[in-house]
XYZ file of C-alpha atoms in Angstrom:
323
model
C -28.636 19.672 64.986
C -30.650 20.140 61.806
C -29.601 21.819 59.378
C -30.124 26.052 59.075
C -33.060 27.290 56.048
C -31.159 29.381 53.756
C -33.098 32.957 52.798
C -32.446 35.788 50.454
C -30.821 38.501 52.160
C -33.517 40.790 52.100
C -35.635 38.463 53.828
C -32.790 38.065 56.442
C -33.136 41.875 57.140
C -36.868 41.956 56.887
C -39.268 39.077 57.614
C -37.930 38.021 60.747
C -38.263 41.433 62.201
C -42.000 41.716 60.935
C -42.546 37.854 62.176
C -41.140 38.480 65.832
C -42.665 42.248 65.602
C -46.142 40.561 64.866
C -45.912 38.253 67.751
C -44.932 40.808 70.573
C -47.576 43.015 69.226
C -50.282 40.175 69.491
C -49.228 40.243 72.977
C -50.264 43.408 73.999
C -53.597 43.169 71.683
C -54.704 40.199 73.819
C -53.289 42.179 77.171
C -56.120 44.779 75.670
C -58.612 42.082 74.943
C -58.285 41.661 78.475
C -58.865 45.054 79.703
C -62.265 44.985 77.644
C -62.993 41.734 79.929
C -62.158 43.393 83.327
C -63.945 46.691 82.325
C -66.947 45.234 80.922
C -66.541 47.108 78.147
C -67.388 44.147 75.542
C -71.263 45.838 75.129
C -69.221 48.966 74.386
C -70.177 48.547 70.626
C -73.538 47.063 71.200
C -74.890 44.019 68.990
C -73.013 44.933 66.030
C -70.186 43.621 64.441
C -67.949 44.605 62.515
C -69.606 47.516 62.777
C -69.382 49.733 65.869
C -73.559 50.204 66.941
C -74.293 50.261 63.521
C -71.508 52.852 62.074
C -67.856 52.709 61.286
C -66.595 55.582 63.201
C -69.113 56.028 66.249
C -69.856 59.768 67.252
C -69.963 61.183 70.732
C -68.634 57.842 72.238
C -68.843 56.798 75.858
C -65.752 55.195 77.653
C -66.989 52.078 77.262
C -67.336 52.533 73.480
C -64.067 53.863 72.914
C -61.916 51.286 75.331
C -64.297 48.239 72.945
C -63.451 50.289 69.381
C -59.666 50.631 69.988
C -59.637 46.829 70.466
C -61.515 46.569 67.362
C -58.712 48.511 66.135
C -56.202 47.206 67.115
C -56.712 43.450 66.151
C -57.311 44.657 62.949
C -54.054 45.991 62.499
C -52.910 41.879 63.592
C -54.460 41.202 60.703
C -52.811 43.551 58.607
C -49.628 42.308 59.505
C -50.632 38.938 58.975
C -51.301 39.735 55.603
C -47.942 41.591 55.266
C -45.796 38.665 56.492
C -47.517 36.413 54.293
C -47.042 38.633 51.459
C -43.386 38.852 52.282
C -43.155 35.467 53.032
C -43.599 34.756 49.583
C -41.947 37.320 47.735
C -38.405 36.532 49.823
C -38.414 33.378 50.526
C -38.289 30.150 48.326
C -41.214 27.398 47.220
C -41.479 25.363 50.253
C -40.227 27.343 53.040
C -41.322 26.682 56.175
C -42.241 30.533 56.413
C -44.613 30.597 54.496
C -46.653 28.020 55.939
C -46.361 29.781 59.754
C -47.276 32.932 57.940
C -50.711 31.513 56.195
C -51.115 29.930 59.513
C -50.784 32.795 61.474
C -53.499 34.896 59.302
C -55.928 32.028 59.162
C -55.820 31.762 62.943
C -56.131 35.632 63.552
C -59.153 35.474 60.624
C -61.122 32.831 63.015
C -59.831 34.947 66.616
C -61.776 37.833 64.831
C -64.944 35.238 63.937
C -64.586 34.212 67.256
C -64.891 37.700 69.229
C -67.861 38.205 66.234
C -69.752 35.635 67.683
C -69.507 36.559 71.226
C -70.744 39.944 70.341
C -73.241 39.094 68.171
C -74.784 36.631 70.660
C -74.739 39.369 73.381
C -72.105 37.096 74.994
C -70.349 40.765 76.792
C -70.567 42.593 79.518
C -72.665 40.978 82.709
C -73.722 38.026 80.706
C -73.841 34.992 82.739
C -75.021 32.128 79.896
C -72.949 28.883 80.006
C -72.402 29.669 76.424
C -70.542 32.498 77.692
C -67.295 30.347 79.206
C -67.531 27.777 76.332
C -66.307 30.845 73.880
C -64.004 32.204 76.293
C -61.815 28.756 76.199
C -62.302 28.486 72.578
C -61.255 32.367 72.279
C -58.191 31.581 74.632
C -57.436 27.782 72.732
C -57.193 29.892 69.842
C -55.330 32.995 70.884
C -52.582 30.552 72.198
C -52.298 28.583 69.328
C -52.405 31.874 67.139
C -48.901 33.143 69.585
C -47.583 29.186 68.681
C -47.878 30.032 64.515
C -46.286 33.440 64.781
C -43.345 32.326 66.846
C -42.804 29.040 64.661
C -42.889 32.192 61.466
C -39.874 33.995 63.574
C -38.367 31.268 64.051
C -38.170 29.901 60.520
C -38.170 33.454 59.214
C -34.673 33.138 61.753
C -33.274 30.511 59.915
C -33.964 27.696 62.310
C -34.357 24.184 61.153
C -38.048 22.560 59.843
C -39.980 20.732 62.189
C -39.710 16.981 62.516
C -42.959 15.212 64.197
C -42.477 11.399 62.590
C -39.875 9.247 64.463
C -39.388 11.637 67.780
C -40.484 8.900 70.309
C -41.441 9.453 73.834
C -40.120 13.230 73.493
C -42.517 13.650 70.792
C -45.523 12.402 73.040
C -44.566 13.815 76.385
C -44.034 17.405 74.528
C -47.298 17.019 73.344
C -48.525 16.303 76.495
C -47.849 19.170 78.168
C -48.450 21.700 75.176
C -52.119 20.322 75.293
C -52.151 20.372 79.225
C -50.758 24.579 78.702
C -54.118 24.531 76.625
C -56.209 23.034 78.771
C -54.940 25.270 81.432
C -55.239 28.232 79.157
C -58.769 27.659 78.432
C -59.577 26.855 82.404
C -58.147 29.644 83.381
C -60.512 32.173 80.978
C -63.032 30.239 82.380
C -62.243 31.353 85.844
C -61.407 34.953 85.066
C -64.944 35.012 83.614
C -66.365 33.952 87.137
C -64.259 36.109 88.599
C -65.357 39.336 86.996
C -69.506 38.028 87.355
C -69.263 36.308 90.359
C -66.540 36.907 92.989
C -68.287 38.732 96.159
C -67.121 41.951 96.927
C -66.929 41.505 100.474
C -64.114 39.616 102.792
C -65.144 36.150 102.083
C -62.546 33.639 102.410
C -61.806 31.405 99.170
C -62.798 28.484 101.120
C -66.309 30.216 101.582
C -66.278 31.331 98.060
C -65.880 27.389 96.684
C -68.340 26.428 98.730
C -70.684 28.962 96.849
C -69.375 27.922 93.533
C -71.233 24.972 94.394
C -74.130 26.127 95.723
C -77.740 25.666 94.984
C -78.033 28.735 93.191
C -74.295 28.268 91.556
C -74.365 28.123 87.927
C -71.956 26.382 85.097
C -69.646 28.769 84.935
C -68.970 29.379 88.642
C -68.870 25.294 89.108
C -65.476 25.495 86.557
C -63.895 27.905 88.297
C -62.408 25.483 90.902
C -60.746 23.124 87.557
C -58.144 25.982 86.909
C -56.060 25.564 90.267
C -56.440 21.859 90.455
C -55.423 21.972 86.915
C -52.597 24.259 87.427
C -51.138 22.318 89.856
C -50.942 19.062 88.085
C -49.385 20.975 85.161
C -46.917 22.874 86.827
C -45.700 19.540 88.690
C -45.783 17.919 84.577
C -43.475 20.556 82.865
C -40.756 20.446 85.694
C -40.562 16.935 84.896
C -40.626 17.423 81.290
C -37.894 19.862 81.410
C -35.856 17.509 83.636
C -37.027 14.576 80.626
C -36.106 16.837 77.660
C -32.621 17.891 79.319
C -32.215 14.163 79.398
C -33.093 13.186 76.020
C -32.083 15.778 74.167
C -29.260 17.830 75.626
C -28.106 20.937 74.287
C -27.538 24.351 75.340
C -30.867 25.718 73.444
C -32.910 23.039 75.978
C -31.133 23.628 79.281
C -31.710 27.849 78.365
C -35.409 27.171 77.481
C -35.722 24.533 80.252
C -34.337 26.675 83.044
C -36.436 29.522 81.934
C -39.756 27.543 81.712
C -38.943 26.258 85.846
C -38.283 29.931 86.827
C -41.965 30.731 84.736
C -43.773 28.040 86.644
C -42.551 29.289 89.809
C -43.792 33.207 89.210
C -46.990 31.732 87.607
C -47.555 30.368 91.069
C -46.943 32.672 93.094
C -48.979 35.574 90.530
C -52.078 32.651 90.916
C -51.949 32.753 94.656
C -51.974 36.289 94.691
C -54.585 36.941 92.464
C -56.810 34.613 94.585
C -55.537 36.390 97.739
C -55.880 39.654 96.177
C -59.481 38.691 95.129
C -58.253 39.358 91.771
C -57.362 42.817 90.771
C -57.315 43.781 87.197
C -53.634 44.882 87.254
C -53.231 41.491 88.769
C -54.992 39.653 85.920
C -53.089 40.967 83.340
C -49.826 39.805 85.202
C -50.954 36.413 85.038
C -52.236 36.663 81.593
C -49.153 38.090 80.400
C -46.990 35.478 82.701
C -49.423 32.632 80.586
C -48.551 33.731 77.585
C -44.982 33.522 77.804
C -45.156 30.339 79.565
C -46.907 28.768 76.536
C -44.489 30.485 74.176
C -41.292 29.366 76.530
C -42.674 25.783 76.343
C -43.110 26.037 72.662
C -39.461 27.211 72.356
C -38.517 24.136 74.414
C -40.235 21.991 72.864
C -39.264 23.349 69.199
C -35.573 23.139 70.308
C -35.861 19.564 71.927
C -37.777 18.207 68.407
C -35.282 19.716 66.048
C -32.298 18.934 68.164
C -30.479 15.484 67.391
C -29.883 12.997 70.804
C -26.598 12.461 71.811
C -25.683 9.135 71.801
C -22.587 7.079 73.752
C -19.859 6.428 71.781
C -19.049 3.093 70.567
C -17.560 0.347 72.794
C -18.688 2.619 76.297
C -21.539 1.723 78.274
């Protein structure tokens, strides 16, 4: 195994507890960036951004307004505390540490998740909008917000004390880990797609999901309800990709750190699955939405942790003179 990063001990006490405090925190922010989705509270603010229909502090403000505004809040505190773990990235740690790169990572991605949700608003891209344009942003928002959970945990990590990231000279690990990291994104981004139509589109009454396919494709169907069928089909085939790639990594690159993380990412997949069937069943619920948002993200940061572990671990090799 690689060797440790060495910190000051004030950074020992400090930064990793802001690092891993940011990243459980962005979890719940994008939990609540969900419940504006299901709510339909995205309008709440009208047309204006940053601004809150045209103020800082609306007056007198309808449900809508104030479920829309918190969220505003809150993501700005994410980027507060990206600014604060960069800041003490640098003053604790050394020239060069891995920290401070996740850390500048981390607020640069949270600086374009806020562009991001700017755009949507200002393009009226909320509420009961049905434009194409509409599920294009909502992968890009999701591509992001997954990648932006993948910079803070490297940050803990490193702010941890774990080892730099190797990419040159890691061989078919290297490729099949990125493999399925990109498939968890493509995934990701399918499945915002789908909650989308979901929310707009999925009938009310006791139509079976056979039925309701065969309206995504309808004459009268549009873009985004066409997608919503890629997410399962897509699911599937990555589900039945990281098993393998656990049983691969546990292979290549034993350890106890990979069998944990491996293990972990199987028993994921399985309550992914079964929270996917039920929210199709269940003609998705928003309670039920959330679940399998929040099971997403920590199957993308379980994978990451895999995949970190498997990259910076060394492979065992036979001794000399056995088979």
């Amino acid at each position: 195994m690689s060797g440790t990063l060495s910190m000051p001990r004030a950074a020992g006490a400090w930064l990793p507890r802001l690092a891993w405090a940011a990243l459980a925190y962005n979890v719940l922010v994008i939990l609540w960036g969900a419940v504006v989705r299901i709510t339909g509270a995205g309008a709440g603010c009208g047309d204006h951004w940053p601004l809150c229909n045209g103020v800082v502090l609306p007056q007198s403000p309808e449900l809508h307004t104030v479920i829309e505004f918190s969220h505003r809040l809150t993501s700005g505190l994410s980027g507060l505390l990206a600014i604060g773990l960069v800041a003490l990235a640098f003053q604790t740690t050394p020239k060069g540490h891995p920290a401070r790169f996740g850390a500048l990572l981390s607020l640069g991605l949270i600086i374009l998740e806020g562009l991001v949700g700017g755009v949507q608003v200002l393009l009226g891209l909320t509420a009961d909008s049905t434009d194409p344009a509409r599920g294009f942003v909502q992968g890009v928002h999701l591509a992001n917000t997954f990648l932006l959970l993948g910079a803070l945990l490297l940050t803990a990590l490193w702010a941890s004390g774990a080892p730099r990231l190797r990419l040159r000279a890691q061989g078919l690990v290297g490729a099949w880990s990125g493999v399925g990291l990109l498939l968890l994104l493509l995934l990701g981004m399918a499945g915002a797609v789908t909650a989308l139509g979901d929310l707009l589109f999925l009938p009310a009454d006791g139509s079976t999901p056979l039925a309701t396919v065969k309206r995504d494709f309808g004459p009268a169907a549009g873009l985004i309800e066409n997608l919503r069928v890629v997410h399962p089909m897509l699911a599937v085939m990555t589900s039945a990709f990281l098993v393998w790639l656990g049983t691969f990594l546990r292979r290549e690159r034993p350890g106890t750190e990979v069998h944990r993380w491996s293990g972990a990412l199987w028993a994921l997949i399985g309550a992914q699955m079964v929270a996917g069937f039920a929210n199709v069943a269940l003609k998705a619920p928003g309670w039920m939405q959330l679940t399998h948002l929040l099971l997403a993200c920590a199957l993308w940061l379980v994978t990451a942790l895999l995949v970190f572990h498997a990259l910076t671990g060394l492979r065992v090799r036979p001794a000399a003179g056995r088979a």
